[in-house]
mmCIF file of C-alpha atoms in Angstrom:
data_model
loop_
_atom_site.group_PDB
_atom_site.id
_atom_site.type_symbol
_atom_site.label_atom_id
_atom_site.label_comp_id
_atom_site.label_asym_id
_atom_site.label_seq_id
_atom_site.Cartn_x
_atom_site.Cartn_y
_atom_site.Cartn_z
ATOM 1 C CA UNK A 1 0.000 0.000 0.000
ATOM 2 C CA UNK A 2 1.084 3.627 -0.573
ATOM 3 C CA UNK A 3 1.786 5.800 2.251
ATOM 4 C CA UNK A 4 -1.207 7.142 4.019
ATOM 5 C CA UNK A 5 -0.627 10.893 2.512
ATOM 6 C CA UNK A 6 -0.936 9.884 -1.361
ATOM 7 C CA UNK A 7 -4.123 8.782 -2.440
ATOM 8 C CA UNK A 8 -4.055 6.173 -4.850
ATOM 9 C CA UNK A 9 -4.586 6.959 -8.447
ATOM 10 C CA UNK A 10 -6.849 4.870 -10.509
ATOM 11 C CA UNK A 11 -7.937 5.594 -14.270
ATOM 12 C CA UNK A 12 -11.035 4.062 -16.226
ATOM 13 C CA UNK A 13 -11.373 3.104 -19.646
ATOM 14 C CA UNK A 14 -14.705 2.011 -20.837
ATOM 15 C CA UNK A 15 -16.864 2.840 -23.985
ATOM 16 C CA UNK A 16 -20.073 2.892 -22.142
ATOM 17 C CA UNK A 17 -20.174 6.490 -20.317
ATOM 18 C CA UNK A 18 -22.478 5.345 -17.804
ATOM 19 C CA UNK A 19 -20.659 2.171 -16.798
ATOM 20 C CA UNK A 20 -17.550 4.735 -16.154
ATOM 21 C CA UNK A 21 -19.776 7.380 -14.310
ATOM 22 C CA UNK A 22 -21.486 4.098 -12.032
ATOM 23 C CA UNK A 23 -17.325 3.434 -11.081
ATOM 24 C CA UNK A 24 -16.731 6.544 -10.863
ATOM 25 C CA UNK A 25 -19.913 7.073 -8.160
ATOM 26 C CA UNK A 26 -18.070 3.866 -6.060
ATOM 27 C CA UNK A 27 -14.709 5.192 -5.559
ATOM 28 C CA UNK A 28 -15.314 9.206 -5.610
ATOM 29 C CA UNK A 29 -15.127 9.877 -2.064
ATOM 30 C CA UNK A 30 -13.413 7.070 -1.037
ATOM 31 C CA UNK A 31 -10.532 7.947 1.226
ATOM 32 C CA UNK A 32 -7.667 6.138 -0.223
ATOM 33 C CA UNK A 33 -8.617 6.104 -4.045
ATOM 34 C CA UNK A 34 -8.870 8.769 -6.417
ATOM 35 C CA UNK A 35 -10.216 9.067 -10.013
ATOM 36 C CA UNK A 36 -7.276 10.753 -11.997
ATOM 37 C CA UNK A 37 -8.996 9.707 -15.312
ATOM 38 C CA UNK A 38 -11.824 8.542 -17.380
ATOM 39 C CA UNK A 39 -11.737 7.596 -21.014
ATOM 40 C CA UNK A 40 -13.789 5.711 -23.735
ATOM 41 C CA UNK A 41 -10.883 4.846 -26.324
ATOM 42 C CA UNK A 42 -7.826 2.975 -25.633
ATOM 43 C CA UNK A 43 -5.836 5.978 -27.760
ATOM 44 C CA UNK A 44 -7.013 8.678 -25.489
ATOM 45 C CA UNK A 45 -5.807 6.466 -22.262
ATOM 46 C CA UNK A 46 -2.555 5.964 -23.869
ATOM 47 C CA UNK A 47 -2.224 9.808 -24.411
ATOM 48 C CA UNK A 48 -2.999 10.338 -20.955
ATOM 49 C CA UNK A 49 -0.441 7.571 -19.782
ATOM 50 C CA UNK A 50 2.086 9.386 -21.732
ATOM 51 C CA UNK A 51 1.837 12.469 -19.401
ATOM 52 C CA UNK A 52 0.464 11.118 -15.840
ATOM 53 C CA UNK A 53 1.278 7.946 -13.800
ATOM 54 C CA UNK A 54 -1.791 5.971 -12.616
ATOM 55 C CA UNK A 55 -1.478 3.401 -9.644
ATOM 56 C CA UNK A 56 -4.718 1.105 -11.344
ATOM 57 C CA UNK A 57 -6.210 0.752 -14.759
ATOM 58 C CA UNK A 58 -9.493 -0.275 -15.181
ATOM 59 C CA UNK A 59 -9.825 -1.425 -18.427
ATOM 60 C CA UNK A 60 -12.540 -2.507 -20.350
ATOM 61 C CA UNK A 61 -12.028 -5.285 -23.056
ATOM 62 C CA UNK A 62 -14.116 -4.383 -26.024
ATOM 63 C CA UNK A 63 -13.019 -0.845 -27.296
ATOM 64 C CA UNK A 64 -14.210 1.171 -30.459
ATOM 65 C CA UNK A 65 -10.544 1.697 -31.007
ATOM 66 C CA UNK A 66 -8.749 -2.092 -29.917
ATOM 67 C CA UNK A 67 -8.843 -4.435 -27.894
ATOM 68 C CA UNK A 68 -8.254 -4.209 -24.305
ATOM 69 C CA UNK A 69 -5.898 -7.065 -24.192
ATOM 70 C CA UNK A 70 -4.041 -5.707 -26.988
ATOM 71 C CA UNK A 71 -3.813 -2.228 -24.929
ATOM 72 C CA UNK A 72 -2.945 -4.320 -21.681
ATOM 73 C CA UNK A 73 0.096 -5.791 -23.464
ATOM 74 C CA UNK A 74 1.501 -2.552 -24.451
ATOM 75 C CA UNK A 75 0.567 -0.867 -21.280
ATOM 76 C CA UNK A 76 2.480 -3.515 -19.212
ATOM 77 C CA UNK A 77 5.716 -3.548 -21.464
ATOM 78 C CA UNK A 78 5.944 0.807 -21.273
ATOM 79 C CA UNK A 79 4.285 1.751 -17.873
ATOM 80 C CA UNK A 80 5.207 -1.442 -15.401
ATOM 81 C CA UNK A 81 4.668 0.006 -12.160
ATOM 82 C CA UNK A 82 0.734 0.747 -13.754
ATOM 83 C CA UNK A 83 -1.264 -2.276 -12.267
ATOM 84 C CA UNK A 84 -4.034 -2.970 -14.952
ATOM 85 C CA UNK A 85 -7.058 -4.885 -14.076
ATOM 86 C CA UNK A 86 -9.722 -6.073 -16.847
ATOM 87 C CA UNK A 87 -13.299 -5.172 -16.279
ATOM 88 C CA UNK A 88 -15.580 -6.494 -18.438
ATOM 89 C CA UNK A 89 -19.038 -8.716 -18.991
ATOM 90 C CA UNK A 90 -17.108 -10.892 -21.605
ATOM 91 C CA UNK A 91 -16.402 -13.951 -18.829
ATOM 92 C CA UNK A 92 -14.830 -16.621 -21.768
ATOM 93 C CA UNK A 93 -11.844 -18.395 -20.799
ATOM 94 C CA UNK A 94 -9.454 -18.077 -23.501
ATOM 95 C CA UNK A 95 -9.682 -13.908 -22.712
ATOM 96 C CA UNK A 96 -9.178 -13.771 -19.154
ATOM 97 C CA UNK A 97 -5.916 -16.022 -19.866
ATOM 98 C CA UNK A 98 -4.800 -14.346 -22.517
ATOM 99 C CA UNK A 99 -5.145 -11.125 -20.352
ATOM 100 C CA UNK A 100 -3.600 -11.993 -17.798
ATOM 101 C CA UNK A 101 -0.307 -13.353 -20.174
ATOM 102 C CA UNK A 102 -0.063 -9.977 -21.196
ATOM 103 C CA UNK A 103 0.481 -8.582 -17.587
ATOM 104 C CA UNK A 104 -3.268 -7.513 -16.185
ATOM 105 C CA UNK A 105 -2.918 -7.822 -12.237
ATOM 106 C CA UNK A 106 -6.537 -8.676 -12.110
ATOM 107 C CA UNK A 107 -9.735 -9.234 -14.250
ATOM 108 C CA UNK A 108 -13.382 -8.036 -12.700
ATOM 109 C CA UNK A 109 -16.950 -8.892 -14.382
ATOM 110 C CA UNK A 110 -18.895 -5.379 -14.359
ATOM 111 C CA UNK A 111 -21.540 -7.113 -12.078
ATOM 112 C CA UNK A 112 -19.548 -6.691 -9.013
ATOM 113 C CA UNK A 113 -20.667 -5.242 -6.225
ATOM 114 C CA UNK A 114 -18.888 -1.762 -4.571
ATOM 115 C CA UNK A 115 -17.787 -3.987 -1.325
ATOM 116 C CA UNK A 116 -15.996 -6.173 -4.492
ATOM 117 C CA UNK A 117 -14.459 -3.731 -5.453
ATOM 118 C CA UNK A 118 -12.390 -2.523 -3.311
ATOM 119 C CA UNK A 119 -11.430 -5.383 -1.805
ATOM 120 C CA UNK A 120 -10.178 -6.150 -5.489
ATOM 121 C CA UNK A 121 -8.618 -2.877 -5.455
ATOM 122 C CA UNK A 122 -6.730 -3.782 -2.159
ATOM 123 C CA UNK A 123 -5.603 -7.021 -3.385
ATOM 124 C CA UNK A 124 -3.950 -5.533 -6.407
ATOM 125 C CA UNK A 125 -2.191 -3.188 -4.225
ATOM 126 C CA UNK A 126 -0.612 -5.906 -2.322
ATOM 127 C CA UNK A 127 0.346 -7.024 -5.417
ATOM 128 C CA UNK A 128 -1.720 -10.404 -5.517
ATOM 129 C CA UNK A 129 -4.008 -11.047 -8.656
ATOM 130 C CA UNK A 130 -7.802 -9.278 -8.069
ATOM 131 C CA UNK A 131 -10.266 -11.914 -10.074
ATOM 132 C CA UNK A 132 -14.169 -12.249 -9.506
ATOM 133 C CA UNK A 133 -15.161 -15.387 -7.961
ATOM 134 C CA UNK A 134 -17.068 -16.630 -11.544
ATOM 135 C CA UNK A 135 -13.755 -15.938 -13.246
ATOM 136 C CA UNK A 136 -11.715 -17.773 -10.545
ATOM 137 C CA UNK A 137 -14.737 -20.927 -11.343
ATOM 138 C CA UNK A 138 -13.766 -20.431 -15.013
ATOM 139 C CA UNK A 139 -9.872 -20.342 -14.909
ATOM 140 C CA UNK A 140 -10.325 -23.474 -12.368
ATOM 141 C CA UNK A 141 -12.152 -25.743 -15.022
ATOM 142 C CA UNK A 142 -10.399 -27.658 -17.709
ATOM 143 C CA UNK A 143 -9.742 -26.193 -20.368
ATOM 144 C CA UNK A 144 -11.730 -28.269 -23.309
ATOM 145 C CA UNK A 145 -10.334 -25.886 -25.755
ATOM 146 C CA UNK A 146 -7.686 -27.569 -26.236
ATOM 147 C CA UNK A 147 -9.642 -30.946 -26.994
ATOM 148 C CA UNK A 148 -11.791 -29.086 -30.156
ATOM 149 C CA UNK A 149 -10.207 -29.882 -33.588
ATOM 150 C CA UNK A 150 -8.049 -26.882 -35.359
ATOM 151 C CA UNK A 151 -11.158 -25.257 -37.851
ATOM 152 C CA UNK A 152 -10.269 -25.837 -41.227
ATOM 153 C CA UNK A 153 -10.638 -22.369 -42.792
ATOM 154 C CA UNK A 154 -10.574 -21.247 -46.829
ATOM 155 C CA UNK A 155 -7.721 -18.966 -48.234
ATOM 156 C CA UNK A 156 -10.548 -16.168 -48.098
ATOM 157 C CA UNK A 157 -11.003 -16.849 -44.330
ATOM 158 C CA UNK A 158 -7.466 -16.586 -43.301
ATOM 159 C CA UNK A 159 -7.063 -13.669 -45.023
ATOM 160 C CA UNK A 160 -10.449 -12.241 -42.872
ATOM 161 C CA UNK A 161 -9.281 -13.672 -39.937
ATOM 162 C CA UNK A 162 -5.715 -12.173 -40.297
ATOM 163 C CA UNK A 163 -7.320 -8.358 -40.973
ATOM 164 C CA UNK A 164 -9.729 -8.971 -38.086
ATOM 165 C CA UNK A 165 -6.539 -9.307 -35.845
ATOM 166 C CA UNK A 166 -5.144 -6.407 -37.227
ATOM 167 C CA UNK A 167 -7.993 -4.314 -36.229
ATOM 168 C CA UNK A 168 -9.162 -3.798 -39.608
ATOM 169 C CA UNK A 169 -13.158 -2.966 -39.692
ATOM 170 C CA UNK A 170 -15.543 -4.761 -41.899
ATOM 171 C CA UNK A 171 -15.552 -1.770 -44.739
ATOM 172 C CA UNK A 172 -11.696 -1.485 -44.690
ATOM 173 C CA UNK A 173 -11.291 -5.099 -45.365
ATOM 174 C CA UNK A 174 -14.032 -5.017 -48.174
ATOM 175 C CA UNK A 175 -12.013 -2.443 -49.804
ATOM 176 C CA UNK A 176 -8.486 -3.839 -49.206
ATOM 177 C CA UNK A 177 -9.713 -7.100 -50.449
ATOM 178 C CA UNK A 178 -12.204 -6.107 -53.528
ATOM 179 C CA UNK A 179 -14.992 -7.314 -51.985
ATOM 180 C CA UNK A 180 -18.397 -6.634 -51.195
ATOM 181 C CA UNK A 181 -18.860 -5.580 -47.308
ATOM 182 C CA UNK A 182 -21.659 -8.129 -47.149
ATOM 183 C CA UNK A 183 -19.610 -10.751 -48.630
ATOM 184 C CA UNK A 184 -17.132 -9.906 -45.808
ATOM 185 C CA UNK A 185 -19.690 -9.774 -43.178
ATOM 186 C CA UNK A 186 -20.827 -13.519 -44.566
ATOM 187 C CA UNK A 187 -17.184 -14.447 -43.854
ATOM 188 C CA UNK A 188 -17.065 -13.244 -40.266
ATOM 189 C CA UNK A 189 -20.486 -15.279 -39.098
ATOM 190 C CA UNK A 190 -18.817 -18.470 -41.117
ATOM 191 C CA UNK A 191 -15.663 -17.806 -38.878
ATOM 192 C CA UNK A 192 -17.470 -17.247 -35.609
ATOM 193 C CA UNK A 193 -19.339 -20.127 -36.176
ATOM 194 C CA UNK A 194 -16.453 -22.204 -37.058
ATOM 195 C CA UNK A 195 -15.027 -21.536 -33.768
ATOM 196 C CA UNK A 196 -17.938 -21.852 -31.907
ATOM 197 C CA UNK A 197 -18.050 -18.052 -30.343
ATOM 198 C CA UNK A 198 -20.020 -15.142 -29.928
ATOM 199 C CA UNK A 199 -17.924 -12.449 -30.883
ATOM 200 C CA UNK A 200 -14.661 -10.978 -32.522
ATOM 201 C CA UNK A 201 -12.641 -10.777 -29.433
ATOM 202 C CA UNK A 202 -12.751 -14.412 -28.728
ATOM 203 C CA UNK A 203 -12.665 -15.641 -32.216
ATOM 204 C CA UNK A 204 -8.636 -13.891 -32.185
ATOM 205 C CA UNK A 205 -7.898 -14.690 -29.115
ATOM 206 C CA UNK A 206 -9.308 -18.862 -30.090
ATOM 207 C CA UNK A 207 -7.051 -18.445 -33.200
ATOM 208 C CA UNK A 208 -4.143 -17.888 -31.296
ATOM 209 C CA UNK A 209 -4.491 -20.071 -29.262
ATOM 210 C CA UNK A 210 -4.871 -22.771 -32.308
ATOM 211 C CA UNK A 211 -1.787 -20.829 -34.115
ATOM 212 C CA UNK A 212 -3.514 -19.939 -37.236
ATOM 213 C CA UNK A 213 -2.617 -16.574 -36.770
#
C-alpha cells in the first residue's frame, strides 16, 4: 500500500459512459482512491499515460478503437509500475488467460458489487491477482479448448481472420480485399461459427491459441 498521505490513483477506460460514471460514483469519495482519469478509447488512455502515472487501470475489453488485451500488453511492457485490471461482462476463458499473459494484475466482471471492489482494489495493491469469484470458477475448469479440432478455414477466411486481428473494420477489409462488405460480413459469421463463439474478441484470441494466426 502507498503511504497514508498519497491517495491512490486509478484511471477508467470504458466505452459505455455510464458504466464509467457508475465506477466513478463507487470510488469518488473514497478515502484512499482517487479518479485521476476517465476515457472511452484505448488511444485517449494511452495519451494520458504518456503524461500522468496511474497506480490502477481499469480497463474494459471491447473498445471502439482495440482491444483491451491488446492495450494491456503494451501498457504492461511501457508503464510497469501501472497495475491494470480487466473489467468487463465478456467472462470466456481463452480472454481472461490471454489477459492476464499480457500482464493484467486482475480481471473483474462489471456485475460486481462496490464492497468487491475494493477489496479487489486492495488485493492488487498488495500485489496479488484481483479476479471475480465466476472468473476464478472459469480459470479453475479444464480447459476443453484444447480438446476441439483446429477449424479448417478457406484462403478467403485466413485472409479475414488475419485483418480482423489487425484491427481492420468490416468496410476497410471489403475495400483492401475487392470485396463486397456483405460478402465480408458472410465471412465473419462463417468464422465465428467455425469456432464456436459469440464475438470478434474471442474468435482472435481462439485463433491464437490454435496458431492460425
Amino acid at each position: 500500500m502507498l503511504p497514508n498521505h498519497h491517495k491512490i490513483s486509478i484511471a477508467i477506460v470504458d466505452d459505455h459512459p455510464i458504466v464509467i460514471q457508475g465506477f466513478k460514483s463507487l470510488l469518488e469519495n473514497d478515502p484512499v482512491y482517487e479518479i485521476a482519469g476517465c476515457f472511452t478509447t484505448g488511444g485517449d488512455l494511452m495519451q494520458f499515460l504518456s503524461q500522468q502515472k496511474v497506480d490502477i487501470l481499469l480497463l474494459d475489453i471491447t473498445l471502439p478503437d482495440g482491444s483491451g488485451v491488446h492495450f494491456c500488453k503494451e501498457i504492461s511492457e511501457r508503464y510497469p509500475d501501472t497495475n491494470v485490471v480487466g473489467l468487463s461482462n465478456l467472462n470466456e476463458r481463452s480472454i481472461i488467460s490471454q489477459l492476464l499473459k499480457n500482464g493484467a494484475r486482475g480481471y473483474l466482471l462489471k456485475n460486481l458489487s462496490a464492497r468487491e471492489l475494493l477489496d479487489a482494489l486492495n488485493t492488487v495493491m498488495e500485489g496479488k491477482i484481483a479476479l471475480s469469484d465466476e472468473v476464478k470458477d472459469i480459470l479453475q475448469q479444464p480447459d476443453l479448448n484444447t480438446l476441439q479440432p483446429v477449424p479448417e478455414l478457406t484462403k478467403r477466411e485466413k485472409q479475414i481472420l488475419h485483418l480482423l486481428a489487425a484491427g481492420r473494420k468490416s468496410a476497410a477489409i471489403a475495400e483492401e480485399l475487392y470485396i463486397s462488405p456483405l460478402t465480408v460480413k458472410t465471412h465473419r459469421a462463417t468464422l465465428l461459427h467455425k469456432f464456436q463463439v459469440n464475438n470478434i474478441v474471442t474468435l482472435i484470441n481462439r485463433a491464437k491459441e490454435t496458431g492460425l494466426i
